[in-house]
Amino acid sequence: MTDPLPQGATIGILGGGQLGRMLSVAAARLGFRTHIFEPGANPPAGDVAHAVTTARYEDETALQAFAASVDVITYEFENIPTQALDLLEAHRPIRPGREALRISQDRLTEKTFLRDLGLQTAPFADITDLASLEAAIAEIGTPAILKTRRFGYDGKGQARLQAPADAEMALADMAGAPAILEGFVDFSHEVSIIAARGLDGQVACFDPGENVHESGILRTTTVPAQLTSAQKTDAVLLAANILNRLDYVGVMGVELFVTPQGLIVNEIAPRVHNSGHWTQNGCTVDQFEQHIRAVAGWPLGDGQRYADVVMENLIGDDMDRVPDLARERDVALHLYGKSEVKQGRKMGHVNRITRAT
Amino acid sequence: MTDPLPQGATIGILGGGQLGRMLSVAAARLGFRTHIFEPGANPPAGDVAHAVTTARYEDETALQAFAASVDVITYEFENIPTQALDLLEAHRPIRPGREALRISQDRLTEKTFLRDLGLQTAPFADITDLASLEAAIAEIGTPAILKTRRFGYDGKGQARLQAPADAEMALADMAGAPAILEGFVDFSHEVSIIAARGLDGQVACFDPGENVHESGILRTTTVPAQLTSAQKTDAVLLAANILNRLDYVGVMGVELFVTPQGLIVNEIAPRVHNSGHWTQNGCTVDQFEQHIRAVAGWPLGDGQRYADVVMENLIGDDMDRVPDLARERDVALHLYGKSEVKQGRKMGHVNRITRAT
């Protein structure tokens, strides 16, 4: 299928969280239906989807029925079991494609891919046992951070080493999982660039946003970011480099550390990204519609920004602030309809328009 | 129920067309679920709703189950059978309330209400038979337009009288339905004001838009409209007058003729309105979210406009233009996912941002 997806076609989305929810709304805006596949009950995306399948990724019958009911498949998170992808791909195109998933599912593969592209990354080493960890510490130094190669998210599966003596304890934290040691980067701030590539190879980037994290979770993204014109150009070029090499179709989030030695790629996410939520109130075509356009084989929006925006995540008890936020003139609320408030859980976000441009 | 509706509450929406669809998306953005009640199969709103009931307004069992499943009820069109409303209202609050429906369901009642408020309307007369029609023509003159008192929409149920001799033929067009004769108004252009009133009585208005119709169907709405500052103030005051008198809760569309003798009220619609679609790309809180906020007992957005916008309806074959429209930088697409393209059918709309302000 390379023709543009017609009105009324169905886009299958793996994962029913807030990203799937906002993708679903964007798909509807373009006249598409969505079908959500999600193991958890009552997924946030289910409230705005045409159909929902509640099943595990090991349920082949459910996967097959899901694939048969949709025209193309995309996803809101990268850690989808390989066997499920194999089965789905036999029936329908998966966009973005498998290579992007393979790379982003494994921190070591990802870092190696980026380095081989000529991009800067933090120093890193493959860790298989205590000996390889000690050798890596000798080379990279401390402080450093030990991470599982797979299934990391929002700061989970990570152990910080303040000194070489922490090696054994940090390795125990990995519980035997393959790991990667990453050296610290001396950066002034973190930005991310949300880039998209269409089925025809067209690339479009949104303006980079500047990210602030708290406890390993994104707190705010501010556009415009503090970047020189040359740094912005670098960000666009390196994102295009990554997308083109992967023959990528869809939106990708690329996190970057800003240093005197240039931009260092922290990580890539082959999907819409929390740091791109500001586009909902800053661009005519936001990151969710951009992703749907790419996946559907439609022309991309150009990423033009028409406002300065601060996106702030509403995490856990931040929901208590909603009544006050609802009274602020330039605040756009985006709540996810999650039934239970939990500490550290992303419940919604606001986009505060600070200036029309 | 006068407390603000909490996260996860369900808003029932009568009618599953494009207005219900866009209301449903706005409700989700605030963390609410929606349940659509619609007699027709596969309603556009169903693709973005938590639940859909497909049943007739005469189906009391279905109405009761619907009412039991929701926290508050609103609607996307005003011609809901009275018996259905009676049944629903016994279970759950209906917002906007019954008085607004009673008035807007009947052109004669509506015109009389507006005149009694001290507002200007076109000259009108109650028509029950040929004698009353001839008497009305003698007073109002021709050209004039004969309309059924109830169930008019997009120019249906109307007959134009060019001369007194047309009386009998026009009356035959009414097929025995109660009718109203309206005189023509000599106006320079038509505008509409989208106004909202909260549960606490707070009133907020969006900037008036200027409407152009073709074949009785809205073609474009442009903001800002050609209005003096005094005319804008008049529009706000008369809208607030109407909303307050009705103890209204929700968004209302008020269509106005601009004349040298001031603003003349054409008609009111107790719901979100096609001429308010521009707010989706011109305001932080659009008319759909504004309506949901009111219905949910939340604070209203203030209606502040941050862009000049031209909204254009995509009617019937206009859908052929979508591939080109998708390539235009400042065009936001809003398609309704209707399966069948028909002449005169509203299939979607675009908001073209002509200037950021």
Coordinates of C-alpha atoms in Angstrom, one line a residue, chain A residues 75-236:
Chain A
Y75 CA 2.2 2.3 17.8
E76 CA 2.6 4.6 20.7
F77 CA 5.5 2.9 22.4
E78 CA 8.5 1.0 21.2
N79 CA 8.7 -2.0 23.5
I80 CA 6.3 -4.3 21.6
P81 CA 7.2 -8.0 21.6
T82 CA 9.0 -9.1 18.4
Q83 CA 6.7 -12.0 17.9
A84 CA 3.7 -9.8 17.9
L85 CA 5.3 -7.6 15.3
D86 CA 6.2 -10.5 13.1
L87 CA 2.7 -11.7 13.1
L88 CA 1.2 -8.3 12.4
E89 CA 3.7 -7.4 9.7
A90 CA 2.7 -10.5 7.8
H91 CA -0.8 -8.9 7.4
R92 CA -0.4 -5.2 7.3
P93 CA 2.3 -2.5 7.0
I94 CA 3.8 -1.3 10.3
R95 CA 4.8 2.3 10.3
P96 CA 7.4 3.4 11.5
G97 CA 9.1 0.2 10.3
R98 CA 10.8 -2.6 12.1
E99 CA 14.4 -1.3 11.8
A100 CA 13.5 1.8 13.9
L101 CA 11.9 -0.5 16.5
R102 CA 14.9 -2.9 16.5
I103 CA 17.3 0.0 17.1
S104 CA 15.3 1.9 19.7
Q105 CA 14.4 -1.2 21.7
D106 CA 18.0 -1.7 22.7
R107 CA 20.2 1.1 24.1
L108 CA 23.4 -0.5 23.0
T109 CA 22.1 -1.0 19.4
E110 CA 20.8 2.5 19.4
K111 CA 24.0 4.1 20.6
T112 CA 26.1 2.1 18.2
F113 CA 23.7 3.1 15.3
L114 CA 24.0 6.7 16.2
R115 CA 27.8 6.6 16.5
D116 CA 28.1 4.8 13.2
L117 CA 26.0 7.7 11.6
G118 CA 28.8 10.0 12.8
L119 CA 26.7 11.5 15.6
Q120 CA 28.0 12.3 19.0
T121 CA 26.7 10.2 21.9
A122 CA 27.7 9.9 25.6
P123 CA 30.6 7.4 26.0
F124 CA 29.2 3.9 26.4
A125 CA 30.2 0.3 26.8
D126 CA 28.5 -3.1 26.6
I127 CA 28.2 -4.7 30.1
T128 CA 27.9 -8.4 30.4
D129 CA 29.4 -9.1 33.8
L130 CA 31.4 -7.5 36.6
A131 CA 34.7 -7.7 34.7
S132 CA 33.3 -5.8 31.7
L133 CA 31.7 -3.3 34.0
E134 CA 35.0 -2.7 35.8
A135 CA 36.9 -2.3 32.5
A136 CA 34.2 0.1 31.3
I137 CA 34.5 2.2 34.5
A138 CA 38.3 2.4 34.0
E139 CA 37.7 3.8 30.6
I140 CA 34.6 6.0 31.0
G141 CA 35.1 7.0 34.7
T142 CA 32.6 7.9 37.3
P143 CA 30.0 9.2 37.8
A144 CA 28.3 7.0 35.3
I145 CA 25.0 5.3 34.9
L146 CA 24.3 1.7 34.3
K147 CA 21.1 0.9 32.4
T148 CA 19.3 -2.2 31.2
R149 CA 19.7 -2.5 27.4
R150 CA 15.9 -3.0 27.0
F151 CA 12.6 -1.8 28.4
G152 CA 13.8 1.3 30.1
Y153 CA 11.2 4.1 30.6
D154 CA 10.9 7.3 32.7
G155 CA 14.1 6.5 34.6
K156 CA 13.3 2.9 35.4
G157 CA 15.9 0.1 35.1
Q158 CA 18.8 2.5 35.9
A159 CA 21.5 2.6 38.6
R160 CA 23.9 5.5 39.2
L161 CA 27.5 4.9 40.0
Q162 CA 29.1 7.6 42.0
A163 CA 32.4 5.8 42.4
P164 CA 34.1 2.6 41.0
A165 CA 33.2 0.9 44.3
D166 CA 29.4 1.1 43.3
A167 CA 30.0 -1.4 40.5
E168 CA 28.8 -4.6 42.2
M169 CA 25.7 -3.0 43.7
A170 CA 24.7 -1.3 40.4
L171 CA 25.1 -4.6 38.5
A172 CA 22.9 -6.3 41.1
D173 CA 20.2 -3.7 40.3
M174 CA 20.1 -5.0 36.7
A175 CA 19.0 -8.4 37.9
G176 CA 21.0 -10.2 35.3
A177 CA 19.6 -8.2 32.4
P178 CA 22.1 -7.2 29.6
A179 CA 23.2 -3.6 30.4
I180 CA 25.1 -0.6 29.1
L181 CA 27.3 1.8 31.0
E182 CA 26.9 5.4 29.9
G183 CA 29.3 8.2 30.9
F184 CA 27.9 11.5 32.1
V185 CA 27.8 14.3 29.6
D186 CA 28.6 17.8 30.8
F187 CA 25.6 19.6 29.2
S188 CA 24.1 23.0 29.8
H189 CA 20.6 22.0 29.0
E190 CA 18.5 19.4 27.1
V191 CA 16.5 19.9 24.0
S192 CA 14.5 17.7 21.8
I193 CA 13.6 17.9 18.2
I194 CA 10.4 16.3 16.9
A195 CA 11.0 15.3 13.3
A196 CA 8.8 13.6 10.8
R197 CA 9.3 11.7 7.5
G198 CA 6.6 11.0 5.0
L199 CA 6.1 7.9 2.8
D200 CA 7.6 9.9 0.0
G201 CA 10.7 10.7 1.9
Q202 CA 9.8 14.3 2.7
V203 CA 11.2 15.4 6.1
A204 CA 9.7 18.1 8.3
C205 CA 10.9 19.2 11.7
F206 CA 9.2 21.1 14.5
D207 CA 11.1 23.8 16.3
P208 CA 13.3 22.2 19.0
G209 CA 11.9 22.5 22.6
E210 CA 13.9 22.8 25.8
N211 CA 13.2 20.1 28.4
V212 CA 13.3 20.1 32.1
H213 CA 13.1 16.8 34.0
E214 CA 12.3 16.0 37.6
S215 CA 12.9 12.6 39.1
G216 CA 13.6 11.2 35.6
I217 CA 10.2 12.4 34.3
L218 CA 9.7 15.2 31.8
R219 CA 8.3 18.3 33.7
T220 CA 8.2 21.1 31.1
T221 CA 9.1 21.7 27.5
T222 CA 9.6 25.3 26.4
V223 CA 9.7 26.7 22.8
P224 CA 11.7 28.4 21.6
A225 CA 14.6 26.6 23.2
Q226 CA 17.9 28.4 24.0
L227 CA 19.8 27.5 20.9
T228 CA 21.8 29.4 18.4
S229 CA 20.7 29.4 14.8
A230 CA 23.7 27.1 14.0
Q231 CA 22.6 24.6 16.7
K232 CA 19.0 24.6 15.4
T233 CA 20.4 23.8 11.9
D234 CA 22.5 21.0 13.4
A235 CA 19.5 19.6 15.2
V236 CA 17.5 19.5 11.9

